[in-house]
Amino acid sequence: MDKIAQINTYPIRAELKHVQRTAHESRGDTSLLLVEVITRDGIKGYGQVSSTPMKDIAAWIARLAPEAIGMNALARTDVWEKLFALTSPQPGKGGLPRNARALIMGAIGGIDMALWDVAGKAAHMPVYRMLGAENKPVFTYGTGGYYIEGQKLTACADELAGFVANGYKAVKLKTGAAPMDDEVKRIAATRAAIGPDIDLMLDMNAAYDLPACIEFAKKVAPYNIFWLEEPLHWYLQPADFALLAKATPIPLAHGEREWTRFTTRDFMTTGGIRYVQFDATRYAGFTEALRVAHMADHAGVMISPHHAPELHSHIVAAFPRTGYAVESHGSPDRDPIWHHLFSQRAQVRNSYVYMNELPGFGIEINWDYAKTHLA
């Protein structure tokens, strides 16, 4: 029995060429918290957390580590359940504070993903093979169209047309930060630039309330929109999504900011979403993402995880009926960490992710880059 011996974290940050905005956020850098689990036999597994603030999440990982150290490294479900139980304190048994749950779920997820990497390495096989999948290319789309100060309104059209020229068959445009009529102009210009045969998704970053979103959906429908992603304000619930789904023929996508399978389930069963985007690197890890994927498969909802194609492609590959796609950034300028942190990882070519045959998640860390970009 190989037991967990150490859990380490490496917060990594890289500057962006330009400050980039979405409907609700702006950032001048990109970050990733690398989580390392080392077993007593010397196996090293790596997980990722894409939530912030990294130092706070790293502190929670350090606090959770003593609960996991000494446990069977291959009993990842037992580890997950033990850590998750701490988020619901019981009288006399202690527990973790309610006001930090989002950060704690990110911490649990980072440890869990590293344990999946350990499991693959211990079994000498890729994670997708552990899930019963074949090594087939996984469809991916390229995300762009972030708002950059000083650029013309329709700069996004040229950018996404460039993604298409580089082989992408589907692209996603950030929307929701400009007045609605300006957004329609951006979308119209983008559709004209990419042509009629390329799938065009809209990532709205929770920009609208329900009435405004229905109006927006009607205005953009003529441009053959593939989905509306995170269309409604953060506080609106599955019932509100269900009303939106009834008001527009454009499919809805959601789930990247959901913490667990429990709320994600409700969006799939009663909220009318067509694509579920649970992000294992943001909250709860690979174990919970796999549970969400099973629920989606049962419900006939398409699986399209948010970010980290080198990790999430393993899940999509395991669901040939409902596994749709993973997300990648069409430009290395948007995510320099992804392009430089790994000396080995899955490759993106012509709108597909090509996984390798390395054990675990198929990644090897470029420690020269990691050490020079420690936050």
Short mmCIF file of C-alpha atoms in Angstrom, two decimals:
data_model
loop_
_atom_site.label_atom_id
_atom_site.label_comp_id
_atom_site.label_asym_id
_atom_site.label_seq_id
_atom_site.Cartn_x
_atom_site.Cartn_y
_atom_site.Cartn_z
CA MET A 1 0.00 0.00 0.00
CA ASP A 2 1.62 3.26 -1.18
CA LYS A 3 0.76 6.06 1.22
CA ILE A 4 0.74 9.83 0.82
CA ALA A 5 3.99 11.24 2.22
CA GLN A 6 4.06 14.91 1.18
CA ILE A 7 1.82 17.55 -0.36
CA ASN A 8 3.52 20.64 -1.81
CA THR A 9 2.29 23.69 -3.68
CA TYR A 10 3.89 25.98 -6.26
CA PRO A 11 2.04 29.23 -7.07
CA ILE A 12 2.94 30.31 -10.61
CA ARG A 13 2.20 33.64 -12.25
CA ALA A 14 2.97 35.10 -15.69
CA GLU A 15 2.40 38.62 -16.99
CA LEU A 16 0.10 39.18 -19.97
CA LYS A 17 1.02 41.52 -22.81
CA HIS A 18 -2.17 43.52 -22.24
CA VAL A 19 -4.71 43.90 -19.48
CA GLN A 20 -7.68 41.83 -20.59
CA ARG A 21 -11.28 42.24 -19.46
CA THR A 22 -14.43 40.18 -19.46
CA ALA A 23 -17.88 41.42 -18.50
CA HIS A 24 -17.00 41.25 -14.80
CA GLU A 25 -13.22 40.96 -14.40
CA SER A 26 -9.92 42.33 -15.61
CA ARG A 27 -6.45 40.87 -15.24
CA GLY A 28 -2.93 41.73 -16.25
CA ASP A 29 -1.52 38.31 -15.48
CA THR A 30 -2.47 34.65 -15.46
CA SER A 31 -1.88 32.25 -12.60
CA LEU A 32 -1.95 28.58 -11.69
CA LEU A 33 -1.38 26.78 -8.41
CA LEU A 34 0.54 23.56 -9.07
CA VAL A 35 -0.10 20.87 -6.44
CA GLU A 36 2.41 18.06 -5.93
CA VAL A 37 1.62 14.85 -4.05
CA ILE A 38 4.56 12.54 -3.27
CA THR A 39 4.02 8.99 -2.07
CA ARG A 40 6.30 6.98 0.22
CA ASP A 41 7.43 5.00 -2.82
CA GLY A 42 8.50 8.21 -4.52
CA ILE A 43 5.69 8.58 -7.07
CA LYS A 44 4.96 12.25 -7.80
CA GLY A 45 1.54 13.34 -9.03
CA TYR A 46 0.53 16.83 -10.14
CA GLY A 47 -2.75 18.65 -9.91
CA GLN A 48 -3.76 22.19 -10.80
CA VAL A 49 -5.92 24.85 -9.18
CA SER A 50 -6.99 27.77 -11.35
CA SER A 51 -8.90 29.62 -8.61
CA THR A 52 -7.52 32.61 -6.74
CA PRO A 53 -6.10 33.95 -4.49
CA MET A 54 -3.40 31.32 -4.86
CA LYS A 55 -1.65 31.96 -1.55
CA ASP A 56 -4.89 31.51 0.38
CA ILE A 57 -5.69 28.26 -1.42
CA ALA A 58 -2.12 27.07 -0.85
CA ALA A 59 -2.61 27.79 2.86
CA TRP A 60 -5.76 25.67 2.87
CA ILE A 61 -3.90 22.85 1.14
CA ALA A 62 -1.25 23.04 3.86
CA ARG A 63 -4.02 22.86 6.48
CA LEU A 64 -5.68 19.88 4.75
CA ALA A 65 -2.42 18.03 4.12
CA PRO A 66 -2.14 16.43 7.60
CA GLU A 67 -5.61 14.93 7.09
CA ALA A 68 -4.46 13.20 3.89
CA ILE A 69 -0.85 12.32 4.68
CA GLY A 70 -0.58 8.66 5.65
CA MET A 71 -3.69 7.65 3.72
CA ASN A 72 -3.57 5.21 0.82
CA ALA A 73 -2.61 7.29 -2.21
CA LEU A 74 -4.72 5.08 -4.48
CA ALA A 75 -7.84 5.48 -2.29
CA ARG A 76 -8.54 8.87 -3.81
CA THR A 77 -12.31 8.67 -3.21
CA ASP A 78 -11.71 8.04 0.50
CA VAL A 79 -9.34 11.00 0.62
CA TRP A 80 -11.86 13.20 -1.17
CA GLU A 81 -14.71 12.22 1.13
CA LYS A 82 -12.62 12.75 4.27
CA LEU A 83 -11.60 16.24 3.19
CA PHE A 84 -15.07 17.15 1.95
CA ALA A 85 -16.62 16.08 5.27
CA LEU A 86 -14.57 18.79 6.98
CA THR A 87 -16.59 21.45 5.12
CA SER A 88 -19.68 20.52 7.21
CA PRO A 89 -18.59 20.98 10.82
CA GLN A 90 -20.22 18.79 13.46
CA PRO A 91 -20.46 19.63 17.17
CA GLY A 92 -17.40 18.38 18.97
CA LYS A 93 -15.70 17.13 15.79
CA GLY A 94 -14.34 20.37 14.41
CA GLY A 95 -14.40 21.47 10.82
CA LEU A 96 -13.59 24.25 8.41
CA PRO A 97 -15.18 27.72 8.32
CA ARG A 98 -18.17 28.35 6.11
CA ASN A 99 -16.85 31.63 4.72
CA ALA A 100 -13.86 29.90 3.07
CA ARG A 101 -15.70 27.06 1.35
CA ALA A 102 -14.96 28.17 -2.21
CA LEU A 103 -11.22 28.27 -1.50
CA ILE A 104 -11.37 24.98 0.38
CA MET A 105 -13.12 23.27 -2.53
CA GLY A 106 -10.30 24.48 -4.77
CA ALA A 107 -7.77 23.07 -2.31
CA ILE A 108 -9.53 19.70 -2.19
CA GLY A 109 -9.61 19.67 -5.98
CA GLY A 110 -5.88 20.27 -6.34
CA ILE A 111 -5.02 17.39 -4.01
CA ASP A 112 -7.55 15.12 -5.72
CA MET A 113 -6.21 15.79 -9.21
CA ALA A 114 -2.66 15.05 -8.07
CA LEU A 115 -3.88 11.72 -6.66
CA TRP A 116 -5.40 10.80 -10.03
CA ASP A 117 -2.03 11.53 -11.62
CA VAL A 118 -0.40 9.30 -8.98
CA ALA A 119 -2.90 6.53 -9.72
CA GLY A 120 -2.13 6.59 -13.43
CA LYS A 121 1.60 6.51 -12.80
CA ALA A 122 1.23 3.64 -10.32
CA ALA A 123 -0.79 1.70 -12.90
CA HIS A 124 1.59 2.70 -15.74
CA MET A 125 -1.28 3.96 -17.86
CA PRO A 126 -2.93 7.25 -18.87
CA VAL A 127 -5.96 8.38 -16.90
CA TYR A 128 -8.18 8.01 -19.97
CA ARG A 129 -7.29 4.31 -20.13
CA MET A 130 -8.16 3.96 -16.45
CA LEU A 131 -11.58 5.32 -17.43
CA GLY A 132 -11.91 2.83 -20.28
CA ALA A 133 -11.40 5.34 -23.09
CA GLU A 134 -9.40 5.11 -26.29
CA ASN A 135 -6.77 7.60 -27.30
CA LYS A 136 -8.83 9.43 -29.89
CA PRO A 137 -8.58 13.14 -30.67
CA VAL A 138 -10.90 15.28 -28.51
CA PHE A 139 -12.62 18.27 -30.10
CA THR A 140 -11.63 21.69 -28.81
CA TYR A 141 -12.62 25.29 -29.50
CA GLY A 142 -10.53 28.44 -29.14
CA THR A 143 -11.55 31.27 -26.80
CA GLY A 144 -10.76 34.91 -27.52
CA GLY A 145 -12.31 38.32 -27.92
CA TYR A 146 -11.27 39.69 -24.55
CA TYR A 147 -11.66 43.43 -24.18
CA ILE A 148 -8.38 45.34 -24.43
CA GLU A 149 -8.23 49.08 -23.89
CA GLY A 150 -7.50 51.03 -27.06
CA GLN A 151 -8.59 48.33 -29.48
CA LYS A 152 -11.37 48.98 -31.95
CA LEU A 153 -14.79 47.55 -31.17
CA THR A 154 -14.54 44.80 -33.76
CA ALA A 155 -10.92 43.76 -33.15
CA CYS A 156 -12.38 40.48 -31.91
CA ALA A 157 -13.47 39.62 -35.45
CA ASP A 158 -9.91 39.72 -36.77
CA GLU A 159 -8.64 37.77 -33.77
CA LEU A 160 -11.14 34.91 -34.06
CA ALA A 161 -10.72 34.80 -37.83
CA GLY A 162 -7.05 34.20 -37.08
CA PHE A 163 -8.02 31.22 -34.90
CA VAL A 164 -9.98 29.80 -37.82
CA ALA A 165 -7.04 30.33 -40.14
CA ASN A 166 -4.97 28.30 -37.68
CA GLY A 167 -7.37 25.37 -37.89
CA TYR A 168 -10.09 25.95 -35.29
CA LYS A 169 -13.54 24.77 -36.33
CA ALA A 170 -15.24 26.43 -33.36
CA VAL A 171 -14.46 29.68 -31.54
CA LYS A 172 -15.78 31.42 -28.46
CA LEU A 173 -16.20 35.18 -28.10
CA LYS A 174 -16.21 37.08 -24.82
CA THR A 175 -19.31 39.27 -24.63
CA GLY A 176 -21.36 41.31 -22.18
CA ALA A 177 -19.01 44.16 -21.21
CA ALA A 178 -20.19 46.69 -23.82
CA PRO A 179 -23.66 48.17 -24.37
CA MET A 180 -25.95 45.59 -25.94
CA ASP A 181 -26.09 47.22 -29.38
CA ASP A 182 -22.28 47.35 -29.48
CA GLU A 183 -22.17 43.69 -28.52
CA VAL A 184 -24.41 42.86 -31.45
CA LYS A 185 -21.99 44.73 -33.73
CA ARG A 186 -19.06 42.72 -32.35
CA ILE A 187 -20.92 39.45 -32.87
CA ALA A 188 -22.06 40.37 -36.38
CA ALA A 189 -18.52 41.33 -37.37
CA THR A 190 -17.13 38.12 -35.91
CA ARG A 191 -19.65 35.94 -37.73
CA ALA A 192 -18.84 37.72 -41.00
CA ALA A 193 -15.11 37.25 -40.42
CA ILE A 194 -15.18 33.53 -39.52
CA GLY A 195 -17.77 32.53 -42.12
CA PRO A 196 -21.04 30.59 -41.84
CA ASP A 197 -19.63 27.12 -41.16
CA ILE A 198 -17.64 27.79 -37.98
CA ASP A 199 -19.39 27.27 -34.64
CA LEU A 200 -19.58 30.52 -32.66
CA MET A 201 -20.08 30.41 -28.89
CA LEU A 202 -20.71 33.46 -26.70
CA ASP A 203 -19.17 33.62 -23.23
CA MET A 204 -21.17 36.18 -21.30
CA ASN A 205 -19.55 35.87 -17.85
CA ALA A 206 -22.87 36.33 -16.06
CA ALA A 207 -23.55 39.72 -17.63
CA TYR A 208 -27.36 39.91 -17.68
CA ASP A 209 -30.50 39.55 -15.64
CA LEU A 210 -33.27 37.43 -17.13
CA PRO A 211 -35.24 40.08 -19.11
CA ALA A 212 -32.09 41.63 -20.57
CA CYS A 213 -30.70 38.23 -21.50
CA ILE A 214 -33.88 37.27 -23.34
CA GLU A 215 -33.60 40.53 -25.29
CA PHE A 216 -29.92 39.85 -26.01
CA ALA A 217 -30.66 36.30 -27.17
CA LYS A 218 -33.26 37.57 -29.65
CA LYS A 219 -30.83 40.11 -31.08
CA VAL A 220 -27.97 37.65 -31.59
CA ALA A 221 -29.99 34.64 -32.78
CA PRO A 222 -29.69 35.63 -36.47
CA TYR A 223 -25.93 35.07 -36.25
CA ASN A 224 -26.25 31.30 -35.70
CA ILE A 225 -24.96 31.17 -32.14
CA PHE A 226 -23.87 27.76 -30.87
CA TRP A 227 -24.43 28.47 -27.17
CA LEU A 228 -24.86 31.19 -24.56
CA GLU A 229 -22.37 30.53 -21.77
CA GLU A 230 -22.88 31.77 -18.21
CA PRO A 231 -25.64 34.05 -19.48
CA LEU A 232 -27.23 35.13 -16.17
CA HIS A 233 -26.09 37.00 -13.06
CA TRP A 234 -24.38 34.86 -10.42
CA TYR A 235 -27.38 34.80 -8.06
CA LEU A 236 -29.86 33.47 -10.61
CA GLN A 237 -30.68 29.80 -10.20
CA PRO A 238 -31.83 26.77 -12.27
CA ALA A 239 -35.40 28.05 -12.37
CA ASP A 240 -34.21 31.25 -14.05
CA PHE A 241 -32.11 29.27 -16.54
CA ALA A 242 -35.16 27.16 -17.33
CA LEU A 243 -37.13 30.31 -18.18
CA LEU A 244 -34.32 31.52 -20.41
CA ALA A 245 -34.10 28.14 -22.13
CA LYS A 246 -37.81 28.36 -22.96
CA ALA A 247 -37.41 31.89 -24.34
CA THR A 248 -34.58 31.20 -26.82
CA PRO A 249 -33.65 28.39 -29.19
CA ILE A 250 -29.96 29.02 -28.50
CA PRO A 251 -28.60 26.27 -26.20
CA LEU A 252 -27.28 27.25 -22.77
CA ALA A 253 -23.91 26.33 -21.25
CA HIS A 254 -23.05 26.63 -17.57
CA GLY A 255 -21.18 25.08 -14.66
CA GLU A 256 -17.60 26.35 -14.47
CA ARG A 257 -18.26 28.19 -11.20
CA GLU A 258 -20.28 25.45 -9.51
CA TRP A 259 -18.51 23.95 -6.51
CA THR A 260 -19.94 20.41 -6.47
CA ARG A 261 -22.13 17.91 -8.31
CA PHE A 262 -25.09 18.83 -6.14
CA THR A 263 -25.84 22.28 -7.58
CA THR A 264 -24.52 21.31 -11.01
CA ARG A 265 -27.06 18.46 -11.05
CA ASP A 266 -29.92 20.94 -10.64
CA PHE A 267 -28.85 22.99 -13.64
CA MET A 268 -28.78 19.81 -15.73
CA THR A 269 -32.08 18.36 -14.54
CA THR A 270 -34.23 21.48 -14.12
CA GLY A 271 -32.30 24.42 -15.56
CA GLY A 272 -32.45 23.60 -19.23
CA ILE A 273 -28.72 23.77 -19.90
CA ARG A 274 -27.48 21.75 -22.88
CA TYR A 275 -23.73 21.86 -22.11
CA VAL A 276 -22.17 21.37 -18.68
CA GLN A 277 -18.79 23.01 -18.05
CA PHE A 278 -17.72 21.80 -14.62
CA ASP A 279 -14.05 22.74 -14.07
CA ALA A 280 -11.98 20.21 -12.13
CA THR A 281 -9.18 22.75 -11.73
CA ARG A 282 -11.41 25.37 -10.14
CA TYR A 283 -13.38 23.36 -7.59
CA ALA A 284 -13.48 19.81 -6.19
CA GLY A 285 -11.10 18.10 -8.61
CA PHE A 286 -11.27 15.20 -11.03
CA THR A 287 -13.29 12.86 -8.79
CA GLU A 288 -16.17 15.32 -8.62
CA ALA A 289 -15.86 16.28 -12.28
CA LEU A 290 -16.22 12.61 -13.18
CA ARG A 291 -19.37 12.38 -11.05
CA VAL A 292 -20.78 15.40 -12.88
CA ALA A 293 -19.94 13.78 -16.21
CA HIS A 294 -21.81 10.61 -15.27
CA MET A 295 -24.85 12.69 -14.29
CA ALA A 296 -24.66 14.56 -17.58
CA ASP A 297 -24.43 11.34 -19.53
CA HIS A 298 -27.54 10.02 -17.78
CA ALA A 299 -29.39 13.27 -18.46
CA GLY A 300 -28.30 13.54 -22.09
CA VAL A 301 -26.44 16.80 -21.38
CA MET A 302 -23.26 17.38 -23.37
CA ILE A 303 -19.96 17.45 -21.45
CA SER A 304 -17.68 20.40 -22.24
CA PRO A 305 -15.35 21.22 -19.33
CA HIS A 306 -13.90 24.67 -18.80
CA HIS A 307 -10.16 25.18 -19.46
CA ALA A 308 -7.17 22.82 -18.95
CA PRO A 309 -7.57 20.69 -22.10
CA GLU A 310 -4.60 18.51 -21.14
CA LEU A 311 -6.57 17.34 -18.08
CA HIS A 312 -10.22 17.57 -19.06
CA SER A 313 -9.72 15.74 -22.35
CA HIS A 314 -9.41 12.53 -20.32
CA ILE A 315 -12.99 12.95 -19.09
CA VAL A 316 -14.45 13.92 -22.45
CA ALA A 317 -12.77 10.91 -24.08
CA ALA A 318 -14.44 8.61 -21.56
CA PHE A 319 -17.95 9.65 -22.64
CA PRO A 320 -18.26 8.98 -26.38
CA ARG A 321 -22.02 9.64 -26.38
CA THR A 322 -22.11 12.98 -24.55
CA GLY A 323 -18.47 14.09 -24.43
CA TYR A 324 -18.47 17.16 -26.68
CA ALA A 325 -15.34 19.27 -26.30
CA VAL A 326 -12.72 20.93 -24.13
CA GLU A 327 -11.74 24.58 -24.14
CA SER A 328 -8.39 25.93 -25.22
CA HIS A 329 -7.11 29.47 -25.76
CA GLY A 330 -6.65 30.30 -29.40
CA SER A 331 -3.72 32.59 -28.64
CA PRO A 332 -0.65 31.86 -26.48
CA ASP A 333 -0.81 35.51 -25.39
CA ARG A 334 -3.86 34.68 -23.27
CA ASP A 335 -2.36 31.76 -21.35
CA PRO A 336 1.45 31.78 -21.45
CA ILE A 337 1.62 29.38 -18.49
CA TRP A 338 -0.13 26.64 -20.46
CA HIS A 339 2.27 27.10 -23.35
CA HIS A 340 5.45 27.03 -21.23
CA LEU A 341 4.88 25.17 -17.94
CA PHE A 342 4.86 21.67 -19.40
CA SER A 343 7.75 19.92 -21.09
CA GLN A 344 5.23 17.20 -22.03
CA ARG A 345 1.46 17.49 -22.39
CA ALA A 346 -1.39 16.94 -24.82
CA GLN A 347 -1.13 18.96 -28.05
CA VAL A 348 -3.77 21.10 -29.77
CA ARG A 349 -3.86 20.93 -33.57
CA ASN A 350 -6.62 21.77 -36.03
CA SER A 351 -9.36 22.02 -33.39
CA TYR A 352 -8.50 18.74 -31.67
CA VAL A 353 -6.58 17.75 -28.54
CA TYR A 354 -4.17 14.88 -29.10
CA MET A 355 -3.39 13.09 -25.85
CA ASN A 356 -0.17 11.15 -25.38
CA GLU A 357 0.57 7.71 -23.93
CA LEU A 358 2.39 8.89 -20.81
CA PRO A 359 0.97 7.62 -17.51
CA GLY A 360 -1.35 9.75 -15.39
CA PHE A 361 -2.44 12.97 -17.05
CA GLY A 362 0.46 12.77 -19.50
CA ILE A 363 2.19 15.90 -18.25
CA GLU A 364 5.76 16.62 -17.24
CA ILE A 365 6.71 19.90 -15.60
CA ASN A 366 9.24 22.33 -17.04
CA TRP A 367 10.79 23.18 -13.68
CA ASP A 368 13.05 25.87 -15.13
CA TYR A 369 9.96 27.81 -16.17
CA ALA A 370 8.06 27.01 -12.97
CA LYS A 371 10.86 28.21 -10.68
CA THR A 372 11.36 31.46 -12.57
CA HIS A 373 7.64 32.24 -12.37
CA LEU A 374 6.93 31.44 -8.73
CA ALA A 375 4.59 34.06 -7.30
#
